[in-house]
Amino acid sequence: MLRLTAALLLLSACQPAPSGSDGELSPEAALGSFQIADGFQIELVAAEPLVTDPVAMEIDELGRLFVVEMPGYPLDVSPNGRVKLLEDTDGDGRPDKSTVFADGLVLPTGLMRWKNGLLVTAPPELIYLEDTDGDGRADLREVMLSGFARSNPQHNFNKPYFGLDNWIYLANNGTIGTEDYAEQFGDPGSEVFFPARPDAGRLGQNAEHRNVRLKPDAFALESLSSRSQFGHAFDDWGHHFSLNNARPQFHEVIAHRYLARNPLLPVQFAMQYTPEYGSNTAIYPITDTPEHQLLTDRGMLTSAAGITLYQADLFPPEYRHVSFVGEPVHNLVHALRTVPAGPTFRGERIEARKEFLASRDAWFRPVSFYIGPDGALYVVDYYRQIVEHPEWMDDATRASKDIYNGNDRGRIYRITPTGAAAAAWL
């Protein structure tokens, strides 16, 4: 499970003043809380009220910025999820206008540009949204796939990704049992299928708890030999990478379509854990007086999210094929260099005892990333006080904390080499 925990920020007199009584920082003050790798700079792109509860973003070929918002986490399964369209109307390189492109979504987790619209993952469905009349709001909505589990929000399928092979890939981790929230998250899923073509190929219950790829126009659908929790990525040659809460990077060594040639082969997964520093990944947070909860491994990576391989040319050459992984529990971004190792890969630390990006702000929750058309790395910050799910909290903590504190906030940051030009794609 993706074990996320609560964190409160207690500020010292020398630090920026908070914008609220619970310890949160204003977007401007939060910039002063960051420690970033040498040679890089970080700037604010968007914040509340333009965007709140962001979990994923996409920039289309027209330079339009779309953001998925998930205010329902952790327990609200009402259809309050949204896709926002952010625009820059005054030409200063930062959005100043926000339009609800689509709403009525339950716990949406990712999006991808597709044809004239967007694909959005909102379990149990993969939904196609399109604005046919140019008013900035989707008026066409079609369910492309259905049958995925609506399990604990930390484990639902997510992040559509368009592969080099012209297949669309979906991260899928499988269901997680619940003792306390069966009404909201007890759905085990069903067969995954195309509602428009029920007679086309189907996958087993919740896609057999594996990643999925599909070709919508051909109604082709396959399970993979890997699984991933929140996010997945590909390198320049189509190698597939995934993650799972305490483990920041796996490589799918053998695709399922090859394993399936031998129906007697008892191998369903072909995943190699790549980091050379082992499965107990030590990390180096700088958070001021964090509050760790029941299942948090202090000082150890415990909530890996949003794996993204850097494939642009703006960063220095040594960052080519570096994997960036969010660690929202400890308020940092972990980075590992991905290098070939025989038939698979090896992950190496960028620096021995320092993270690529870390914050003193205990509300900083980096959950996903995006490589922009300018080569910058965009960081999606969920910005919540509590990100552990109540399923794994002790009773006293559940009763004493506001689990939605911060759901009216959210930020997107842009990371570039020091001295790089402002964003010009908006």
CSV table of C-alpha atoms in Angstrom, one decimal:
chain,number,residue,atom,x,y,z
A,1,MET,CA,0.0,0.0,0.0
A,2,LEU,CA,1.0,3.5,-0.6
A,3,ARG,CA,1.5,4.6,3.1
A,4,LEU,CA,1.1,8.3,3.3
A,5,THR,CA,1.1,10.0,6.7
A,6,ALA,CA,0.1,13.3,8.3
A,7,ALA,CA,2.6,16.1,8.8
A,8,LEU,CA,2.3,19.4,10.7
A,9,LEU,CA,4.7,22.3,10.1
A,10,LEU,CA,5.8,24.2,13.2
A,11,LEU,CA,7.6,27.3,12.1
A,12,SER,CA,10.5,29.0,13.8
A,13,ALA,CA,10.8,32.8,14.1
A,14,CYS,CA,13.3,33.0,11.2
A,15,GLN,CA,11.0,31.3,8.7
A,16,PRO,CA,8.3,32.8,6.5
A,17,ALA,CA,5.0,33.5,8.2
A,18,PRO,CA,2.3,30.9,7.5
A,19,SER,CA,-0.8,31.9,5.6
A,20,GLY,CA,-3.1,30.0,8.0
A,21,SER,CA,-3.4,28.9,11.6
A,22,ASP,CA,-2.8,25.2,11.0
A,23,GLY,CA,0.8,25.6,9.7
A,24,GLU,CA,0.3,25.9,5.9
A,25,LEU,CA,2.4,28.3,3.9
A,26,SER,CA,1.3,30.7,1.3
A,27,PRO,CA,2.4,29.8,-2.3
A,28,GLU,CA,5.0,32.6,-2.1
A,29,ALA,CA,6.3,31.6,1.3
A,30,ALA,CA,6.5,27.9,0.2
A,31,LEU,CA,9.1,28.8,-2.4
A,32,GLY,CA,11.4,29.8,0.4
A,33,SER,CA,11.1,26.4,2.0
A,34,PHE,CA,12.8,24.5,-0.8
A,35,GLN,CA,16.3,23.1,-1.0
A,36,ILE,CA,17.1,22.1,-4.6
A,37,ALA,CA,20.1,20.5,-6.3
A,38,ASP,CA,22.9,22.8,-7.2
A,39,GLY,CA,22.5,24.4,-10.6
A,40,PHE,CA,18.7,24.4,-10.6
A,41,GLN,CA,15.9,26.9,-9.8
A,42,ILE,CA,12.2,26.4,-8.9
A,43,GLU,CA,9.4,28.8,-9.6
A,44,LEU,CA,5.6,28.8,-9.0
A,45,VAL,CA,3.4,28.2,-12.0
A,46,ALA,CA,-0.1,28.0,-10.5
A,47,ALA,CA,-1.7,27.8,-7.1
A,48,GLU,CA,-5.0,28.2,-5.4
A,49,PRO,CA,-7.6,29.4,-6.2
A,50,LEU,CA,-6.8,28.6,-9.8
A,51,VAL,CA,-6.1,25.0,-9.0
A,52,THR,CA,-6.8,22.9,-5.9
A,53,ASP,CA,-6.1,19.2,-5.1
A,54,PRO,CA,-4.1,18.6,-8.3
A,55,VAL,CA,-2.8,15.0,-9.0
A,56,ALA,CA,-1.8,15.2,-12.7
A,57,MET,CA,-1.3,17.6,-15.5
A,58,GLU,CA,-1.0,17.6,-19.3
A,59,ILE,CA,0.0,20.3,-21.8
A,60,ASP,CA,-1.5,19.8,-25.3
A,61,GLU,CA,-0.1,20.8,-28.7
A,62,LEU,CA,-1.8,24.2,-28.4
A,63,GLY,CA,0.0,25.0,-25.2
A,64,ARG,CA,-3.1,24.5,-23.0
A,65,LEU,CA,-2.6,23.3,-19.5
A,66,PHE,CA,-5.0,20.8,-18.2
A,67,VAL,CA,-5.0,19.6,-14.5
A,68,VAL,CA,-6.9,16.8,-12.8
A,69,GLU,CA,-8.2,17.7,-9.4
A,70,MET,CA,-9.1,15.1,-6.8
A,71,PRO,CA,-10.8,16.8,-3.8
A,72,GLY,CA,-12.5,13.6,-2.6
A,73,TYR,CA,-9.4,12.0,-1.1
A,74,PRO,CA,-9.4,10.2,1.2
A,75,LEU,CA,-13.1,9.1,1.8
A,76,ASP,CA,-15.5,11.1,-0.3
A,77,VAL,CA,-16.7,9.1,-3.3
A,78,SER,CA,-19.2,11.8,-4.5
A,79,PRO,CA,-18.6,13.0,-8.1
A,80,ASN,CA,-16.7,16.1,-7.1
A,81,GLY,CA,-13.5,15.5,-9.2
A,82,ARG,CA,-12.7,17.9,-12.0
A,83,VAL,CA,-10.5,18.6,-14.9
A,84,LYS,CA,-9.4,22.3,-15.1
A,85,LEU,CA,-8.1,24.2,-18.1
A,86,LEU,CA,-5.6,26.9,-17.1
A,87,GLU,CA,-4.8,29.8,-19.4
A,88,ASP,CA,-2.5,32.8,-19.5
A,89,THR,CA,-4.5,35.8,-20.7
A,90,ASP,CA,-1.9,38.5,-20.1
A,91,GLY,CA,1.2,37.0,-21.6
A,92,ASP,CA,3.3,36.9,-18.5
A,93,GLY,CA,4.0,33.1,-18.7
A,94,ARG,CA,1.8,32.2,-15.8
A,95,PRO,CA,-1.9,31.1,-15.8
A,96,ASP,CA,-4.4,33.6,-14.6
A,97,LYS,CA,-7.6,32.1,-15.8
A,98,SER,CA,-9.2,28.7,-14.7
A,99,THR,CA,-12.1,27.0,-16.4
A,100,VAL,CA,-13.7,23.7,-15.4
A,101,PHE,CA,-13.2,21.6,-18.5
A,102,ALA,CA,-15.1,18.7,-17.0
A,103,ASP,CA,-16.6,17.8,-13.6
A,104,GLY,CA,-18.7,15.0,-12.1
A,105,LEU,CA,-15.8,12.7,-11.7
A,106,VAL,CA,-15.2,10.3,-8.8
A,107,LEU,CA,-11.6,10.2,-7.5
A,108,PRO,CA,-10.0,10.9,-10.9
A,109,THR,CA,-6.3,10.0,-11.0
A,110,GLY,CA,-4.8,10.9,-14.4
A,111,LEU,CA,-5.2,12.3,-17.9
A,112,MET,CA,-3.7,12.2,-21.4
A,113,ARG,CA,-4.3,14.1,-24.6
A,114,TRP,CA,-6.1,11.9,-27.1
A,115,LYS,CA,-7.5,12.9,-30.6
A,116,ASN,CA,-9.5,16.0,-30.0
A,117,GLY,CA,-9.9,15.7,-26.3
A,118,LEU,CA,-8.6,14.0,-23.2
A,119,LEU,CA,-8.6,10.5,-21.6
A,120,VAL,CA,-9.2,10.6,-17.9
A,121,THR,CA,-8.9,7.7,-15.4
A,122,ALA,CA,-11.7,7.8,-13.0
A,123,PRO,CA,-12.3,4.3,-11.6
A,124,PRO,CA,-14.0,2.2,-12.6
A,125,GLU,CA,-13.8,3.9,-16.0
A,126,LEU,CA,-11.4,5.3,-18.6
A,127,ILE,CA,-13.4,8.3,-20.0
A,128,TYR,CA,-12.9,10.3,-23.2
A,129,LEU,CA,-13.8,14.0,-22.9
A,130,GLU,CA,-14.0,16.4,-25.8
A,131,ASP,CA,-15.0,20.1,-26.2
A,132,THR,CA,-16.8,20.1,-29.5
A,133,ASP,CA,-18.0,23.7,-29.6
A,134,GLY,CA,-14.9,25.5,-28.4
A,135,ASP,CA,-16.2,27.0,-25.2
A,136,GLY,CA,-13.5,25.4,-23.0
A,137,ARG,CA,-15.8,22.8,-21.5
A,138,ALA,CA,-16.2,19.2,-22.5
A,139,ASP,CA,-19.6,18.5,-23.9
A,140,LEU,CA,-18.9,15.0,-25.2
A,141,ARG,CA,-18.2,12.2,-22.6
A,142,GLU,CA,-17.7,8.6,-23.6
A,143,VAL,CA,-16.7,5.6,-21.4
A,144,MET,CA,-13.9,3.9,-23.2
A,145,LEU,CA,-13.1,1.2,-20.7
A,146,SER,CA,-14.9,-0.1,-17.6
A,147,GLY,CA,-14.5,-2.7,-14.9
A,148,PHE,CA,-11.5,-1.4,-12.9
A,149,ALA,CA,-11.8,-1.6,-9.1
A,150,ARG,CA,-12.8,1.4,-7.1
A,151,SER,CA,-10.6,0.4,-4.2
A,152,ASN,CA,-8.6,2.5,-1.8
A,153,PRO,CA,-7.7,5.7,-3.7
A,154,GLN,CA,-4.0,5.0,-3.2
A,155,HIS,CA,-4.4,1.9,-5.3
A,156,ASN,CA,-6.8,2.7,-8.1
A,157,PHE,CA,-5.7,2.6,-11.8
A,158,ASN,CA,-4.2,5.8,-13.1
A,159,LYS,CA,-2.0,7.8,-15.6
A,160,PRO,CA,-2.7,7.0,-19.2
A,161,TYR,CA,0.5,7.1,-21.2
A,162,PHE,CA,0.9,7.0,-25.0
A,163,GLY,CA,3.7,4.6,-25.8
A,164,LEU,CA,6.2,4.6,-28.7
A,165,ASP,CA,4.3,1.5,-30.1
A,166,ASN,CA,1.0,3.5,-30.4
A,167,TRP,CA,-0.6,1.6,-27.5
A,168,ILE,CA,-2.0,3.5,-24.6
A,169,TYR,CA,-0.7,2.3,-21.2
A,170,LEU,CA,-2.5,2.4,-17.9
A,171,ALA,CA,-0.9,1.9,-14.4
A,172,ASN,CA,-2.8,-0.5,-12.3
A,173,ASN,CA,-1.9,-1.9,-8.9
A,174,GLY,CA,-4.8,-4.1,-7.9
A,175,THR,CA,-7.3,-3.9,-5.1
A,176,ILE,CA,-6.4,-3.5,-1.4
A,177,GLY,CA,-8.5,-5.0,1.4
A,178,THR,CA,-10.5,-2.7,3.7
A,179,GLU,CA,-11.7,-3.3,7.2
A,180,ASP,CA,-13.3,0.0,7.9
A,181,TYR,CA,-14.4,1.5,4.6
A,182,ALA,CA,-16.0,-1.3,2.7
A,183,GLU,CA,-18.9,0.8,1.6
A,184,GLN,CA,-16.7,3.3,-0.2
A,185,PHE,CA,-13.8,1.1,-1.2
A,186,GLY,CA,-14.9,-2.6,-1.1
A,187,ASP,CA,-15.3,-2.8,-4.9
A,188,PRO,CA,-13.1,-5.6,-6.2
A,189,GLY,CA,-13.7,-4.6,-9.9
A,190,SER,CA,-15.1,-6.8,-12.6
A,191,GLU,CA,-13.9,-7.9,-16.1
A,192,VAL,CA,-12.3,-4.9,-17.9
A,193,PHE,CA,-14.0,-4.4,-21.3
A,194,PHE,CA,-14.9,-1.8,-24.0
A,195,PRO,CA,-18.6,-0.8,-23.4
A,196,ALA,CA,-18.8,0.2,-27.0
A,197,ARG,CA,-17.8,-3.3,-28.0
A,198,PRO,CA,-18.8,-5.8,-25.3
A,199,ASP,CA,-18.0,-8.7,-27.6
A,200,ALA,CA,-14.3,-7.5,-28.0
A,201,GLY,CA,-11.5,-8.9,-25.9
A,202,ARG,CA,-11.9,-8.7,-22.1
A,203,LEU,CA,-9.4,-8.9,-19.2
A,204,GLY,CA,-10.0,-10.7,-15.9
A,205,GLN,CA,-11.2,-9.0,-12.7
A,206,ASN,CA,-9.6,-5.6,-12.4
A,207,ALA,CA,-7.3,-6.5,-15.2
A,208,GLU,CA,-5.8,-9.3,-13.1
A,209,HIS,CA,-4.1,-6.6,-10.9
A,210,ARG,CA,-1.7,-5.7,-13.6
A,211,ASN,CA,-0.8,-2.8,-15.8
A,212,VAL,CA,-2.8,-2.6,-19.0
A,213,ARG,CA,-2.4,-1.4,-22.6
A,214,LEU,CA,-5.1,-0.8,-25.2
A,215,LYS,CA,-5.7,0.4,-28.8
A,216,PRO,CA,-9.1,2.0,-28.6
A,217,ASP,CA,-9.8,2.2,-32.4
A,218,ALA,CA,-8.9,-1.5,-32.8
A,219,PHE,CA,-10.6,-2.5,-29.5
A,220,ALA,CA,-7.4,-4.3,-28.5
A,221,LEU,CA,-6.7,-4.9,-24.8
A,222,GLU,CA,-3.9,-6.6,-23.0
A,223,SER,CA,-2.6,-7.1,-19.5
A,224,LEU,CA,1.1,-6.6,-18.9
A,225,SER,CA,3.7,-8.5,-16.8
A,226,SER,CA,4.1,-5.6,-14.4
A,227,ARG,CA,2.0,-3.5,-12.0
A,228,SER,CA,2.4,0.0,-10.6
A,229,GLN,CA,0.9,2.0,-7.9
A,230,PHE,CA,0.7,5.7,-8.8
A,231,GLY,CA,2.4,6.5,-12.1
A,232,HIS,CA,4.6,4.7,-14.6
A,233,ALA,CA,7.1,5.7,-17.2
A,234,PHE,CA,9.0,4.8,-20.4
A,235,ASP,CA,12.5,5.6,-21.6
A,236,ASP,CA,13.5,6.6,-25.2
A,237,TRP,CA,13.5,2.9,-26.3
A,238,GLY,CA,10.1,1.9,-24.8
A,239,HIS,CA,11.4,0.2,-21.7
A,240,HIS,CA,8.6,0.3,-19.1
A,241,PHE,CA,9.2,1.4,-15.5
A,242,SER,CA,6.9,1.3,-12.5
A,243,LEU,CA,7.0,1.7,-8.7
A,244,ASN,CA,5.3,0.7,-5.4
A,245,ASN,CA,5.2,2.6,-2.2
A,246,ALA,CA,8.6,1.8,-0.6
A,247,ARG,CA,10.3,0.9,-3.9
A,248,PRO,CA,10.9,3.8,-6.3
A,249,GLN,CA,11.7,1.9,-9.6
A,250,PHE,CA,11.0,-1.5,-11.2
A,251,HIS,CA,11.7,-2.5,-14.8
A,252,GLU,CA,9.4,-4.7,-16.8
A,253,VAL,CA,12.1,-7.0,-18.2
A,254,ILE,CA,9.9,-9.3,-20.3
A,255,ALA,CA,6.6,-8.2,-21.8
A,256,HIS,CA,3.5,-10.4,-21.0
A,257,ARG,CA,2.9,-11.0,-24.7
A,258,TYR,CA,6.1,-13.1,-24.8
A,259,LEU,CA,5.4,-14.9,-21.5
A,260,ALA,CA,1.9,-15.7,-22.7
A,261,ARG,CA,3.3,-17.8,-25.6
A,262,ASN,CA,3.8,-20.6,-23.1
A,263,PRO,CA,0.5,-21.2,-21.3
A,264,LEU,CA,2.2,-23.6,-18.9
A,265,LEU,CA,4.8,-21.0,-17.7
A,266,PRO,CA,3.9,-20.1,-14.1
A,267,VAL,CA,5.2,-16.5,-14.4
A,268,GLN,CA,2.9,-13.6,-14.5
A,269,PHE,CA,5.2,-10.8,-13.5
A,270,ALA,CA,8.6,-10.0,-14.9
A,271,MET,CA,9.8,-7.1,-12.8
A,272,GLN,CA,13.3,-6.2,-11.8
A,273,TYR,CA,13.9,-3.9,-8.9
A,274,THR,CA,16.6,-1.5,-10.1
A,275,PRO,CA,18.0,0.7,-7.3
A,276,GLU,CA,21.4,-0.5,-6.3
A,277,TYR,CA,20.8,0.7,-2.7
A,278,GLY,CA,18.2,-2.0,-2.0
A,279,SER,CA,14.6,-2.1,-1.1
A,280,ASN,CA,14.9,-0.1,2.2
A,281,THR,CA,15.6,3.2,0.6
A,282,ALA,CA,17.1,5.8,3.0
A,283,ILE,CA,16.0,9.3,2.2
A,284,TYR,CA,17.1,12.7,3.5
A,285,PRO,CA,14.1,15.0,4.4
A,286,ILE,CA,14.6,18.5,5.8
A,287,THR,CA,11.0,19.0,7.0
A,288,ASP,CA,10.7,21.1,10.2
A,289,THR,CA,9.3,19.0,13.0
A,290,PRO,CA,7.1,16.6,11.0
A,291,GLU,CA,4.5,14.5,12.6
A,292,HIS,CA,4.9,10.9,11.5
A,293,GLN,CA,1.9,8.5,11.8
A,294,LEU,CA,1.3,4.9,12.5
A,295,LEU,CA,2.8,3.2,9.4
A,296,THR,CA,5.4,5.7,8.4
A,297,ASP,CA,9.0,4.4,8.2
A,298,ARG,CA,10.9,7.5,9.3
A,299,GLY,CA,13.7,8.4,7.1
A,300,MET,CA,12.8,5.7,4.6
A,301,LEU,CA,11.0,6.0,1.3
A,302,THR,CA,7.4,5.0,1.9
A,303,SER,CA,5.2,6.7,-0.6
A,304,ALA,CA,6.8,6.6,-4.0
A,305,ALA,CA,4.6,8.3,-6.6
A,306,GLY,CA,4.7,9.7,-10.1
A,307,ILE,CA,7.8,8.2,-11.5
A,308,THR,CA,9.0,10.3,-14.5
A,309,LEU,CA,12.1,9.7,-16.6
A,310,TYR,CA,13.7,12.9,-17.8
A,311,GLN,CA,13.9,12.8,-21.6
A,312,ALA,CA,14.4,16.4,-22.7
A,313,ASP,CA,17.6,18.5,-23.3
A,314,LEU,CA,17.1,21.5,-21.1
A,315,PHE,CA,18.7,19.9,-18.0
A,316,PRO,CA,22.5,19.1,-18.0
A,317,PRO,CA,23.5,15.9,-19.9
A,318,GLU,CA,24.0,14.0,-16.7
A,319,TYR,CA,20.3,14.2,-16.0
A,320,ARG,CA,19.3,12.5,-19.2
A,321,HIS,CA,17.3,9.4,-18.1
A,322,VAL,CA,17.2,10.3,-14.5
A,323,SER,CA,14.0,9.1,-12.8
A,324,PHE,CA,12.2,11.6,-10.6
A,325,VAL,CA,10.0,10.1,-7.9
A,326,GLY,CA,7.7,11.9,-5.5
A,327,GLU,CA,7.9,11.1,-1.8
A,328,PRO,CA,4.9,13.1,-0.4
A,329,VAL,CA,5.2,11.7,3.1
A,330,HIS,CA,8.6,13.1,3.6
A,331,ASN,CA,8.0,16.2,1.5
A,332,LEU,CA,10.7,15.6,-1.1
A,333,VAL,CA,11.6,14.5,-4.7
A,334,HIS,CA,13.9,11.6,-5.0
A,335,ALA,CA,16.1,11.1,-8.1
A,336,LEU,CA,18.0,8.1,-9.4
A,337,ARG,CA,20.1,7.7,-12.5
A,338,THR,CA,18.9,4.8,-14.7
A,339,VAL,CA,21.8,3.0,-16.4
A,340,PRO,CA,21.9,-0.2,-18.4
A,341,ALA,CA,22.8,-3.4,-16.5
A,342,GLY,CA,22.7,-6.4,-18.8
A,343,PRO,CA,19.1,-7.1,-19.9
A,344,THR,CA,17.8,-4.7,-17.3
A,345,PHE,CA,18.8,-1.5,-15.5
A,346,ARG,CA,20.5,-0.2,-12.4
A,347,GLY,CA,19.4,2.8,-10.4
A,348,GLU,CA,22.1,5.0,-8.9
A,349,ARG,CA,21.8,7.9,-6.4
A,350,ILE,CA,22.4,11.3,-7.8
A,351,GLU,CA,23.9,12.5,-4.5
A,352,ALA,CA,24.9,10.3,-1.5
A,353,ARG,CA,23.0,12.1,1.3
A,354,LYS,CA,20.9,14.7,-0.4
A,355,GLU,CA,17.6,14.8,-2.3
A,356,PHE,CA,17.1,16.5,-5.7
A,357,LEU,CA,14.3,18.6,-4.1
A,358,ALA,CA,13.2,18.8,-0.4
A,359,SER,CA,11.0,21.2,1.5
A,360,ARG,CA,10.8,22.3,5.1
A,361,ASP,CA,7.1,22.6,4.6
A,362,ALA,CA,5.3,19.6,5.9
A,363,TRP,CA,2.3,20.2,3.6
A,364,PHE,CA,4.4,19.9,0.4
A,365,ARG,CA,3.0,16.7,-1.3
A,366,PRO,CA,4.7,16.1,-4.7
A,367,VAL,CA,2.6,13.3,-6.2
A,368,SER,CA,3.3,13.6,-10.0
A,369,PHE,CA,5.5,15.3,-12.6
A,370,TYR,CA,5.4,16.4,-16.2
A,371,ILE,CA,8.1,17.2,-18.8
A,372,GLY,CA,7.0,20.3,-20.5
A,373,PRO,CA,7.5,21.4,-24.1
A,374,ASP,CA,10.2,23.7,-22.8
A,375,GLY,CA,12.1,20.8,-21.3
A,376,ALA,CA,11.3,21.9,-17.7
A,377,LEU,CA,10.2,19.5,-15.0
A,378,TYR,CA,6.8,20.4,-13.6
A,379,VAL,CA,6.0,19.3,-10.1
A,380,VAL,CA,2.3,18.7,-9.1
A,381,ASP,CA,1.9,19.4,-5.4
A,382,TYR,CA,-1.3,18.1,-3.8
A,383,TYR,CA,-0.6,20.3,-0.8
A,384,ARG,CA,-2.4,18.7,2.2
A,385,GLN,CA,-1.8,18.5,5.9
A,386,ILE,CA,-2.7,14.8,5.9
A,387,VAL,CA,-2.1,12.4,3.1
A,388,GLU,CA,-2.1,9.1,5.0
A,389,HIS,CA,-5.4,7.3,4.4
A,390,PRO,CA,-7.5,6.7,7.5
A,391,GLU,CA,-7.5,3.0,6.8
A,392,TRP,CA,-4.0,2.9,8.2
A,393,MET,CA,-4.3,5.5,11.0
A,394,ASP,CA,-4.6,4.7,14.6
A,395,ASP,CA,-8.0,5.6,16.2
A,396,ALA,CA,-6.6,8.6,18.1
A,397,THR,CA,-5.2,10.2,15.0
A,398,ARG,CA,-8.3,9.6,13.0
A,399,ALA,CA,-10.3,11.4,15.7
A,400,SER,CA,-7.9,14.3,16.2
A,401,LYS,CA,-7.1,15.4,12.7
A,402,ASP,CA,-9.0,17.1,9.9
A,403,ILE,CA,-8.4,14.7,7.1
A,404,TYR,CA,-9.4,17.3,4.5
A,405,ASN,CA,-7.4,20.1,5.8
A,406,GLY,CA,-5.9,21.8,2.7
A,407,ASN,CA,-8.4,20.6,0.1
A,408,ASP,CA,-8.8,24.2,-1.0
A,409,ARG,CA,-5.1,24.4,-1.9
A,410,GLY,CA,-2.7,23.0,-4.5
A,411,ARG,CA,0.4,24.1,-6.4
A,412,ILE,CA,2.3,23.5,-9.6
A,413,TYR,CA,6.0,24.3,-9.8
A,414,ARG,CA,8.5,24.5,-12.6
A,415,ILE,CA,12.1,23.4,-12.3
A,416,THR,CA,14.8,24.5,-14.7
A,417,PRO,CA,18.6,25.1,-14.7
A,418,THR,CA,19.6,28.3,-13.0
A,419,GLY,CA,19.2,31.2,-15.3
A,420,ALA,CA,16.8,29.5,-17.8
A,421,ALA,CA,14.2,31.6,-19.5
A,422,ALA,CA,10.7,31.9,-18.3
A,423,ALA,CA,8.0,29.6,-19.7
A,424,ALA,CA,6.8,30.8,-23.1
A,425,TRP,CA,4.5,27.9,-24.2
A,426,LEU,CA,1.4,29.2,-22.5
